[in-house]
PDB file of C-alpha atoms in Angstrom:
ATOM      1  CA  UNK E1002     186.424 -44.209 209.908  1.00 75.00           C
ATOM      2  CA  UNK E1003     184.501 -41.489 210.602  1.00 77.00           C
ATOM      3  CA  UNK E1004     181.450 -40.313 208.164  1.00 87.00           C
ATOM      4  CA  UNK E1005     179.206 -37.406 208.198  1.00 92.00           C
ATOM      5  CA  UNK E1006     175.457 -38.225 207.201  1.00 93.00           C
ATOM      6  CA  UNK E1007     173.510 -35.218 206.313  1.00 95.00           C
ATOM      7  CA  UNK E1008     169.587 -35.180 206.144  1.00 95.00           C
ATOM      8  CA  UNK E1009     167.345 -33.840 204.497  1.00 96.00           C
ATOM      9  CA  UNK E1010     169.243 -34.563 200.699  1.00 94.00           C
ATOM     10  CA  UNK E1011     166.971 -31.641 199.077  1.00 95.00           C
ATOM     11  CA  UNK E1012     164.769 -29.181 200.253  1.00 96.00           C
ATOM     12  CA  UNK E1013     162.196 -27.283 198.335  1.00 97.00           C
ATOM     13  CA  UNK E1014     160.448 -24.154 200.714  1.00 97.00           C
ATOM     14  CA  UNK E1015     158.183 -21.420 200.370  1.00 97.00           C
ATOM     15  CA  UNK E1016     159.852 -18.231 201.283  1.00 97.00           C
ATOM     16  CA  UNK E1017     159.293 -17.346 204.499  1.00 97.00           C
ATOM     17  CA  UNK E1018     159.277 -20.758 205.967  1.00 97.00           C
ATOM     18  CA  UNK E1019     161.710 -21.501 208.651  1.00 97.00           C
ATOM     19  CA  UNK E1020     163.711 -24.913 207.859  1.00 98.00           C
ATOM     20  CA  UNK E1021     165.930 -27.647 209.700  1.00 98.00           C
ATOM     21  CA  UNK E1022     169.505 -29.222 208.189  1.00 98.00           C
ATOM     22  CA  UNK E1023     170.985 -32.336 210.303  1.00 97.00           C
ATOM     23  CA  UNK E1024     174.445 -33.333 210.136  1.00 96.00           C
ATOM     24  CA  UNK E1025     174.902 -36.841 212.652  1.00 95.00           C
ATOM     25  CA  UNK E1026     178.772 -38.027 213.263  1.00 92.00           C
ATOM     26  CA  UNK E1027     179.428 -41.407 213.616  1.00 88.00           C
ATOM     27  CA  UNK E1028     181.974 -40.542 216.099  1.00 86.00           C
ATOM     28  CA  UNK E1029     182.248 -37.803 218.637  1.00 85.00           C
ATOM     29  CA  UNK E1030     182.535 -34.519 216.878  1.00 83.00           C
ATOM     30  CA  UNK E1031     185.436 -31.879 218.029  1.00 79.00           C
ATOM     31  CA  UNK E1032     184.765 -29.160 215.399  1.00 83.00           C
ATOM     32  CA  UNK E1033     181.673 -28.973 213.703  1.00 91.00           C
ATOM     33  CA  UNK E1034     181.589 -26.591 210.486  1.00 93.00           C
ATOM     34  CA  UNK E1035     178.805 -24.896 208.822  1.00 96.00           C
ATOM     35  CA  UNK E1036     179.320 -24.070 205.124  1.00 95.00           C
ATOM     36  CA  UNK E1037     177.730 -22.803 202.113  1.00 95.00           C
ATOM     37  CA  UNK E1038     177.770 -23.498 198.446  1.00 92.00           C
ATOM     38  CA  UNK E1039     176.389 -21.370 195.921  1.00 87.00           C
ATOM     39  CA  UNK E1040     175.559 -23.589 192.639  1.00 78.00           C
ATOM     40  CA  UNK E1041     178.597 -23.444 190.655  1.00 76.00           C
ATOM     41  CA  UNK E1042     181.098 -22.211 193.200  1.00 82.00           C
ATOM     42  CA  UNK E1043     183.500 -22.360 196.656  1.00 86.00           C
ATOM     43  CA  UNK E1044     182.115 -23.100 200.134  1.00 91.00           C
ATOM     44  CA  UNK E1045     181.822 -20.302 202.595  1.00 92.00           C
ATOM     45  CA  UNK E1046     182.480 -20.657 205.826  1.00 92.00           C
ATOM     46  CA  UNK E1047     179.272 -19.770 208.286  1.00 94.00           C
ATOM     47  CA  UNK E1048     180.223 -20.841 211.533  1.00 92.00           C
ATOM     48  CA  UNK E1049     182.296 -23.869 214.096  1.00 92.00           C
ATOM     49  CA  UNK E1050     180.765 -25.282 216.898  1.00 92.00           C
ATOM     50  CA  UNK E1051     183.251 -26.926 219.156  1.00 87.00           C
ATOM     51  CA  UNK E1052     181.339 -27.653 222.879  1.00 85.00           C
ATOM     52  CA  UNK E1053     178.369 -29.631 223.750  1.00 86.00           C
ATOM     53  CA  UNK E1054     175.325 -27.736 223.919  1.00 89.00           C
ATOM     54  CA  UNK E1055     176.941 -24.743 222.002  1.00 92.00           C
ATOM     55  CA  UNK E1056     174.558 -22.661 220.021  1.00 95.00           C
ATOM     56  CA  UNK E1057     175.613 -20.284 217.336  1.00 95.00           C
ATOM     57  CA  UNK E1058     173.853 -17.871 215.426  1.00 94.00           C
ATOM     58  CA  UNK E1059     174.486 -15.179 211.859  1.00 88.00           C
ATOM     59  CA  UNK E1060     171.773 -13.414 210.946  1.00 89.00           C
ATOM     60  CA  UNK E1061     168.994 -15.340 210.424  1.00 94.00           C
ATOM     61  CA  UNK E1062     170.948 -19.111 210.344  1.00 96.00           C
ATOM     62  CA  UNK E1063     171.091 -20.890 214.161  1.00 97.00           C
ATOM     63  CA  UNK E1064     173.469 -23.921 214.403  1.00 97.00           C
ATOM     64  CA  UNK E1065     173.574 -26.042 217.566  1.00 96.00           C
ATOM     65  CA  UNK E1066     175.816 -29.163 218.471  1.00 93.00           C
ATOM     66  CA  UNK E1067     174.375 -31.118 220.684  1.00 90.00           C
ATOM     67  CA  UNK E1068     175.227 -32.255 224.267  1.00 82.00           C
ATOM     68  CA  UNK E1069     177.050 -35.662 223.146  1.00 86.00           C
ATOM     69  CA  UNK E1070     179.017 -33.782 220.134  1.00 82.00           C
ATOM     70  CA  UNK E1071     177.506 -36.258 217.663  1.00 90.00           C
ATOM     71  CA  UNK E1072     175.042 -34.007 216.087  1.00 93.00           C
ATOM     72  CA  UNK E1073     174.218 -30.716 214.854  1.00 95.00           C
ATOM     73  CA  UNK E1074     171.866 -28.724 213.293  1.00 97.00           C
ATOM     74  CA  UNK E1075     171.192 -25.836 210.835  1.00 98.00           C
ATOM     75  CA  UNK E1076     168.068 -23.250 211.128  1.00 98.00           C
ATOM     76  CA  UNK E1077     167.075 -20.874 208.769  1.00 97.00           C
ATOM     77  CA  UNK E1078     164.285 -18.819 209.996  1.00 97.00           C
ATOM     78  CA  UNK E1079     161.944 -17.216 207.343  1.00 97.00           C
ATOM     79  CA  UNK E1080     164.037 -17.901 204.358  1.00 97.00           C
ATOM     80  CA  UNK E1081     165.082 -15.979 201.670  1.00 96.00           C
ATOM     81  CA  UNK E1082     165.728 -16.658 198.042  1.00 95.00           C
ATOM     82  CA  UNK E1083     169.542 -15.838 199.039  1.00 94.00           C
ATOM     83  CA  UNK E1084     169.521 -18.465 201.275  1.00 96.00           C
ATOM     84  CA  UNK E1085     169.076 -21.125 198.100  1.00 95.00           C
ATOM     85  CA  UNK E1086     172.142 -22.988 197.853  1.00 94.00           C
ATOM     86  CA  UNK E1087     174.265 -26.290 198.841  1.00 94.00           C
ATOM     87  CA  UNK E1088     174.811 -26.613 202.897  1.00 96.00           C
ATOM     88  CA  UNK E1089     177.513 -28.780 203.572  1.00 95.00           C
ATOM     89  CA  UNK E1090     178.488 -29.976 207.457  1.00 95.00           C
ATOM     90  CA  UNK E1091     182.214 -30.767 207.773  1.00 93.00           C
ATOM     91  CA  UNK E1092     184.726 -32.090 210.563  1.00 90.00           C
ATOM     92  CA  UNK E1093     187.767 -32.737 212.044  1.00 82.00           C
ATOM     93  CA  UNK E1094     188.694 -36.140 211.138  1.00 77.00           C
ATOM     94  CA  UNK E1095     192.109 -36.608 213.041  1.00 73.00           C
ATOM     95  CA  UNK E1096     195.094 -33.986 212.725  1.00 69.00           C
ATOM     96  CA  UNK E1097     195.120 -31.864 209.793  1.00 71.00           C
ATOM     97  CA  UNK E1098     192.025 -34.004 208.112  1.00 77.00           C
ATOM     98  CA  UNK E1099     188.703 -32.739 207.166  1.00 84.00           C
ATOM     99  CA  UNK E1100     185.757 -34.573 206.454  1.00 89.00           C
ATOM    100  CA  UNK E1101     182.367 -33.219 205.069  1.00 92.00           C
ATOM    101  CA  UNK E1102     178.863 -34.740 204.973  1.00 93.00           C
ATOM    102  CA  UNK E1103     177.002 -35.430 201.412  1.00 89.00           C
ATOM    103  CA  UNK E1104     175.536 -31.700 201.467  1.00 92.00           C
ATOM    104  CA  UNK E1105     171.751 -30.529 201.583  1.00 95.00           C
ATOM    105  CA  UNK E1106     170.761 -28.821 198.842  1.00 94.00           C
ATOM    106  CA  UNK E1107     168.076 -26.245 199.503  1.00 96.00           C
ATOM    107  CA  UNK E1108     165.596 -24.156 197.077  1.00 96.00           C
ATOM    108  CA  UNK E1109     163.537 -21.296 198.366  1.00 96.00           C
ATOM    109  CA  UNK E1110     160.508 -20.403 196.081  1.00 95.00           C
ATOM    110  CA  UNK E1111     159.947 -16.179 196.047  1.00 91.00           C
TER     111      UNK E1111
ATOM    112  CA  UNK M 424     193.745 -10.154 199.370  1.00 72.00           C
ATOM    113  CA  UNK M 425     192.161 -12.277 196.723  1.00 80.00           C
ATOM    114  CA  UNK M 426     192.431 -15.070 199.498  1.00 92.00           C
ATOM    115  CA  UNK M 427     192.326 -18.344 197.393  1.00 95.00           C
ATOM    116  CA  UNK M 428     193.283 -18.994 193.663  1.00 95.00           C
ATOM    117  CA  UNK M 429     192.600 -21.581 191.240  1.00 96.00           C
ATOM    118  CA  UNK M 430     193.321 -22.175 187.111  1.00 96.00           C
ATOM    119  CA  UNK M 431     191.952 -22.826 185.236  1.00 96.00           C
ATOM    120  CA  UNK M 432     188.136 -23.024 185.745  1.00 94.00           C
ATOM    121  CA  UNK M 433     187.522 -25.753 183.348  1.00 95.00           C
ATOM    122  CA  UNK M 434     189.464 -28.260 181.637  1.00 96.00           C
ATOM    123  CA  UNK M 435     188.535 -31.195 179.213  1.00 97.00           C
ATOM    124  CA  UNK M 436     191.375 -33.662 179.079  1.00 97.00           C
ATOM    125  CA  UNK M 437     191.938 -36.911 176.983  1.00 97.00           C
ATOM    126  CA  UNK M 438     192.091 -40.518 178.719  1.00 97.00           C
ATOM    127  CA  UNK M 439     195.727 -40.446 179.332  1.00 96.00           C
ATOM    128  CA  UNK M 440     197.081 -36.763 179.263  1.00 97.00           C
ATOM    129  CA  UNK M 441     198.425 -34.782 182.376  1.00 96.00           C
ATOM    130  CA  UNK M 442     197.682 -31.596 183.938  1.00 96.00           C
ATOM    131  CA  UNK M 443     198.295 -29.636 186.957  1.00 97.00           C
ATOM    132  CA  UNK M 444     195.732 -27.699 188.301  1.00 98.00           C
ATOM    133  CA  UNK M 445     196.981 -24.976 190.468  1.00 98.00           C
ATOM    134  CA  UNK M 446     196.487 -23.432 193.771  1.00 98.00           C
ATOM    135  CA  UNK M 447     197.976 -20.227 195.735  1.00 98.00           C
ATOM    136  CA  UNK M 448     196.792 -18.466 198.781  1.00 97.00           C
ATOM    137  CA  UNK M 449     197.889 -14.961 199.510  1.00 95.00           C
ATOM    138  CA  UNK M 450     196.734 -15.313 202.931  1.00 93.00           C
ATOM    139  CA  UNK M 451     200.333 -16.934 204.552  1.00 93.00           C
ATOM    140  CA  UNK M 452     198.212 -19.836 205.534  1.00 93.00           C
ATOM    141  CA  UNK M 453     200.442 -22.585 206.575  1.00 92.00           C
ATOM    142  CA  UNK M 454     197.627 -25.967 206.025  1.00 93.00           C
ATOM    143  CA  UNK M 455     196.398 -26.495 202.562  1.00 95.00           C
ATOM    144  CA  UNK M 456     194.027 -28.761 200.709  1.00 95.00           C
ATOM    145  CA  UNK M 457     193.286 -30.527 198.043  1.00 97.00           C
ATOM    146  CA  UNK M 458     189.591 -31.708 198.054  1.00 96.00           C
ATOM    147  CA  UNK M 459     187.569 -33.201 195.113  1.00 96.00           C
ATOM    148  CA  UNK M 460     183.566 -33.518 194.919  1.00 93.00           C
ATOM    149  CA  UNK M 461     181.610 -35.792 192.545  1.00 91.00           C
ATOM    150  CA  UNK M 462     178.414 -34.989 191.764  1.00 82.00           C
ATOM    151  CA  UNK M 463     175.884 -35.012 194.847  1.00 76.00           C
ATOM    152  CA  UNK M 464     178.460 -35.933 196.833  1.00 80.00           C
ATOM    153  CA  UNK M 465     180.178 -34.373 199.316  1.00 84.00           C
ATOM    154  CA  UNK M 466     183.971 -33.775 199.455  1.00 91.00           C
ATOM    155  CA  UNK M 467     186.566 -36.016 199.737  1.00 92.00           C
ATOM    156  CA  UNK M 468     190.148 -35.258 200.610  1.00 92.00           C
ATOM    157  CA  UNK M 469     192.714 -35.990 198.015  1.00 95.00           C
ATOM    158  CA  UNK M 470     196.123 -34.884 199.705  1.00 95.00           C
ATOM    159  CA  UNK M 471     197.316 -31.868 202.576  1.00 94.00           C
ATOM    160  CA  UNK M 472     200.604 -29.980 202.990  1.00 95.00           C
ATOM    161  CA  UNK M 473     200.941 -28.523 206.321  1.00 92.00           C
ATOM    162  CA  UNK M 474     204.014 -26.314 205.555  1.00 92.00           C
ATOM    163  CA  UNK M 475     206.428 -26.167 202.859  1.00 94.00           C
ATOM    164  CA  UNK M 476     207.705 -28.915 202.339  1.00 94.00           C
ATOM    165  CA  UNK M 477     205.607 -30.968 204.495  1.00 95.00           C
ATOM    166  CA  UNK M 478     202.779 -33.239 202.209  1.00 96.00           C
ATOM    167  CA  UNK M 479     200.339 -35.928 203.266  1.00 94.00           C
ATOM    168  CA  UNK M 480     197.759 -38.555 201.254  1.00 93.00           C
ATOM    169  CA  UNK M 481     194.439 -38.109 202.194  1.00 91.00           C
ATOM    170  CA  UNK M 482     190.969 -40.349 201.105  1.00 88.00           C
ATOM    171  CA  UNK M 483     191.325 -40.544 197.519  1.00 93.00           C
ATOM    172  CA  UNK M 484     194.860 -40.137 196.888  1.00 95.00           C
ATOM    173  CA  UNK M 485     195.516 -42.776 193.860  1.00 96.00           C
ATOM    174  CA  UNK M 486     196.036 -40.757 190.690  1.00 96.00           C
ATOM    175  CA  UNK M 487     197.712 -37.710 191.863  1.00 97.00           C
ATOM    176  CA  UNK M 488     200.301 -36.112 193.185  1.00 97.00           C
ATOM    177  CA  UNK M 489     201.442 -32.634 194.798  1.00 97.00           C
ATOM    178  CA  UNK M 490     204.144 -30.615 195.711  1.00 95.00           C
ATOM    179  CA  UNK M 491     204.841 -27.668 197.993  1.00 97.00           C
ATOM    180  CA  UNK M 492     207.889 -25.883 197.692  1.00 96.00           C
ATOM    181  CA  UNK M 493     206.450 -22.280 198.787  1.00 96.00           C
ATOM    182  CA  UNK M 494     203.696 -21.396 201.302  1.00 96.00           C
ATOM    183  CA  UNK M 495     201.618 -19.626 198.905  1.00 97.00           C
ATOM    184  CA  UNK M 496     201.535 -22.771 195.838  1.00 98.00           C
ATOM    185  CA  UNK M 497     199.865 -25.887 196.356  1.00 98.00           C
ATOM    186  CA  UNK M 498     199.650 -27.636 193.072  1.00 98.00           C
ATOM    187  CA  UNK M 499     197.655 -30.893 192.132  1.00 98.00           C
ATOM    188  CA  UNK M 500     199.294 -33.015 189.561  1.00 97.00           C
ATOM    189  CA  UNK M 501     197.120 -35.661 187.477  1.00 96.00           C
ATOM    190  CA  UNK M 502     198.963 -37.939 185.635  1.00 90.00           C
ATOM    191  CA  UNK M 503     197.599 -40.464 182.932  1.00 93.00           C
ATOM    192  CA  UNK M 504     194.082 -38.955 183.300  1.00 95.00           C
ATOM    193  CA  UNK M 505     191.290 -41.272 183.606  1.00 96.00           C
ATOM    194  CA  UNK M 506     187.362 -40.427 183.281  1.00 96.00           C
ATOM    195  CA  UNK M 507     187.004 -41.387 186.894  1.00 95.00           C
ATOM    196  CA  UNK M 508     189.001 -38.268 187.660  1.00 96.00           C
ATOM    197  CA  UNK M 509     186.155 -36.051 186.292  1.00 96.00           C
ATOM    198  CA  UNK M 510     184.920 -34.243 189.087  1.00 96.00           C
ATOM    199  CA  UNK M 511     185.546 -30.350 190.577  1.00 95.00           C
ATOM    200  CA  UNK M 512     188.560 -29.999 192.533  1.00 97.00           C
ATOM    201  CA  UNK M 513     188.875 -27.293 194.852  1.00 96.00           C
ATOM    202  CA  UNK M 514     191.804 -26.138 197.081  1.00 97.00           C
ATOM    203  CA  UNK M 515     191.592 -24.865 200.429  1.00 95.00           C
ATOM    204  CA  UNK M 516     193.861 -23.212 203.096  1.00 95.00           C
ATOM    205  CA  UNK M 517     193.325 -22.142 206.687  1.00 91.00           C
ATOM    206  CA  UNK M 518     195.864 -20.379 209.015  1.00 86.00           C
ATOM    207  CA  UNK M 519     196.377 -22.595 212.048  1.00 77.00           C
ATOM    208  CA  UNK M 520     195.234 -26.494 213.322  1.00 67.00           C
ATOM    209  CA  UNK M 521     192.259 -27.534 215.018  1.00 65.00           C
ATOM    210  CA  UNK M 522     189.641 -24.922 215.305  1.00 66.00           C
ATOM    211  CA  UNK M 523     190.202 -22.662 212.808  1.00 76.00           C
ATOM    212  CA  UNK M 524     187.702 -22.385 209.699  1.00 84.00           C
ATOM    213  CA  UNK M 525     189.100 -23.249 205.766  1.00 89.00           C
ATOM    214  CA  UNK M 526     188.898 -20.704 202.948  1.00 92.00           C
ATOM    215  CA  UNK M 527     188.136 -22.389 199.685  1.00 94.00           C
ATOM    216  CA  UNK M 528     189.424 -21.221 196.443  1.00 95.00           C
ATOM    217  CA  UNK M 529     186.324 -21.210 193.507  1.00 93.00           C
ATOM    218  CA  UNK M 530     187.046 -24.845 191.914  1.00 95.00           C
ATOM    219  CA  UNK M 531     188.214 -25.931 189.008  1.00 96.00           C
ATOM    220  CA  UNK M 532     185.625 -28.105 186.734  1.00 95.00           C
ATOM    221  CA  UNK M 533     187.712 -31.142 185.403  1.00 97.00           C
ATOM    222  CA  UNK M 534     186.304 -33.536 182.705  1.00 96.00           C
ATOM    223  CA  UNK M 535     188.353 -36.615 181.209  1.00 97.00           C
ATOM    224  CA  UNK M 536     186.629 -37.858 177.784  1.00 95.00           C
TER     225      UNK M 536
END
């Protein structure tokens, strides 16, 4: 079956430091999804890569899948206290099915 | 819209009792979920409805059991509780198949003592 491994677990930065989230698929990925968890609450949805190569960007978060679909990665450039929170990678795991990586949980010092 | 809904927001049950925890979407989304997440872990799928009607297992299905007999309601039935059910459960929907992004509802905190 397929499994999402996320890296780092935890993150501690300084604000203003620019940071790196890795999601790696055991199998080929064919939706890769970005989301968000504030401590305590839902997931919001930040973006879907879906090609090779594909590069995506909201505000100051960059995702990029790369060529062979089997990774991705989050960037946060010069974070924010705002940006403190629970990332979670997910996928498409077959029709209909969803899987999502362990999550990365992230602190930003002000 | 208030997009996705979920009571209650926390719940202590007994080893043993039942509850439903419940789900609607005012969104007409046809696909919905039923995920759970343990602490530091990520989410696992517990069971998906793509239509009325129309229900699937997912990962972790033992335990529980759903129905969906409108497209708005998608509730999660535990029955005979046990503590290995304590988690937070949250429900999702999304409006068509591959491709398209899931709303989540806010979660519903579950502990069985």
């Amino acid at each position: 079956s397929q499994e999402l491994e996320q890296s780092p677990q935890s993150l501690i930065v300084q604000e203003g430091k620019n940071l790196t989230i890795n999601c790696t698929s055991s199998k080929t990925l064919y939706g890769l999804y970005w989301y968000k968890q504030k401590y305590g609450e839902g997931l919001i949805f930040l973006m879907m890569l879906q090609k090779g190569g594909e590069e995506k960007s909201h505000e100051k978060i960059t995702a990029k899948l790369d060529e062979k679909k089997q990774q991705s990665s989050l960037h946060i450039t010069a974070s924010q206290p705002s940006h403190a929170g629970i990332y979670l990678c997910g996928a498409e795991a077959g029709t209909y099915k969803y899987i999502f990586g362990t999550g990365t949980r992230l602190k930003v010092l002000a | 819209n208030a997009g996705v809904t979920q009571t209650p927001k926390f719940r202590i049950l007994k080893i043993g009792q039942s509850m439903t925890l419940q789900c609607t979407q005012d969104m007409n989304h046809n696909y919905m979920y039923w995920y759970r997440q343990d602490p530091g872990m990520g989410l696992k799928l517990i069971y998906y409805s793509v239509g009325a009607g129309i229900t699937d297992k997912g990962e972790v299905p033992n335990g529980y059991n759903v129905s969906r007999s409108t497209t708005e309601d998608f509730p999660l039935r535990l029955e005979l509780a046990a503590p290995s059910q304590t988690s937070v459960y949250f429900c999702a929907s999304k409006s068509g198949g591959i491709s398209y992004e899931q709303y989540f509802g806010p979660g519903t905190r579950l502990t069985v003592t």
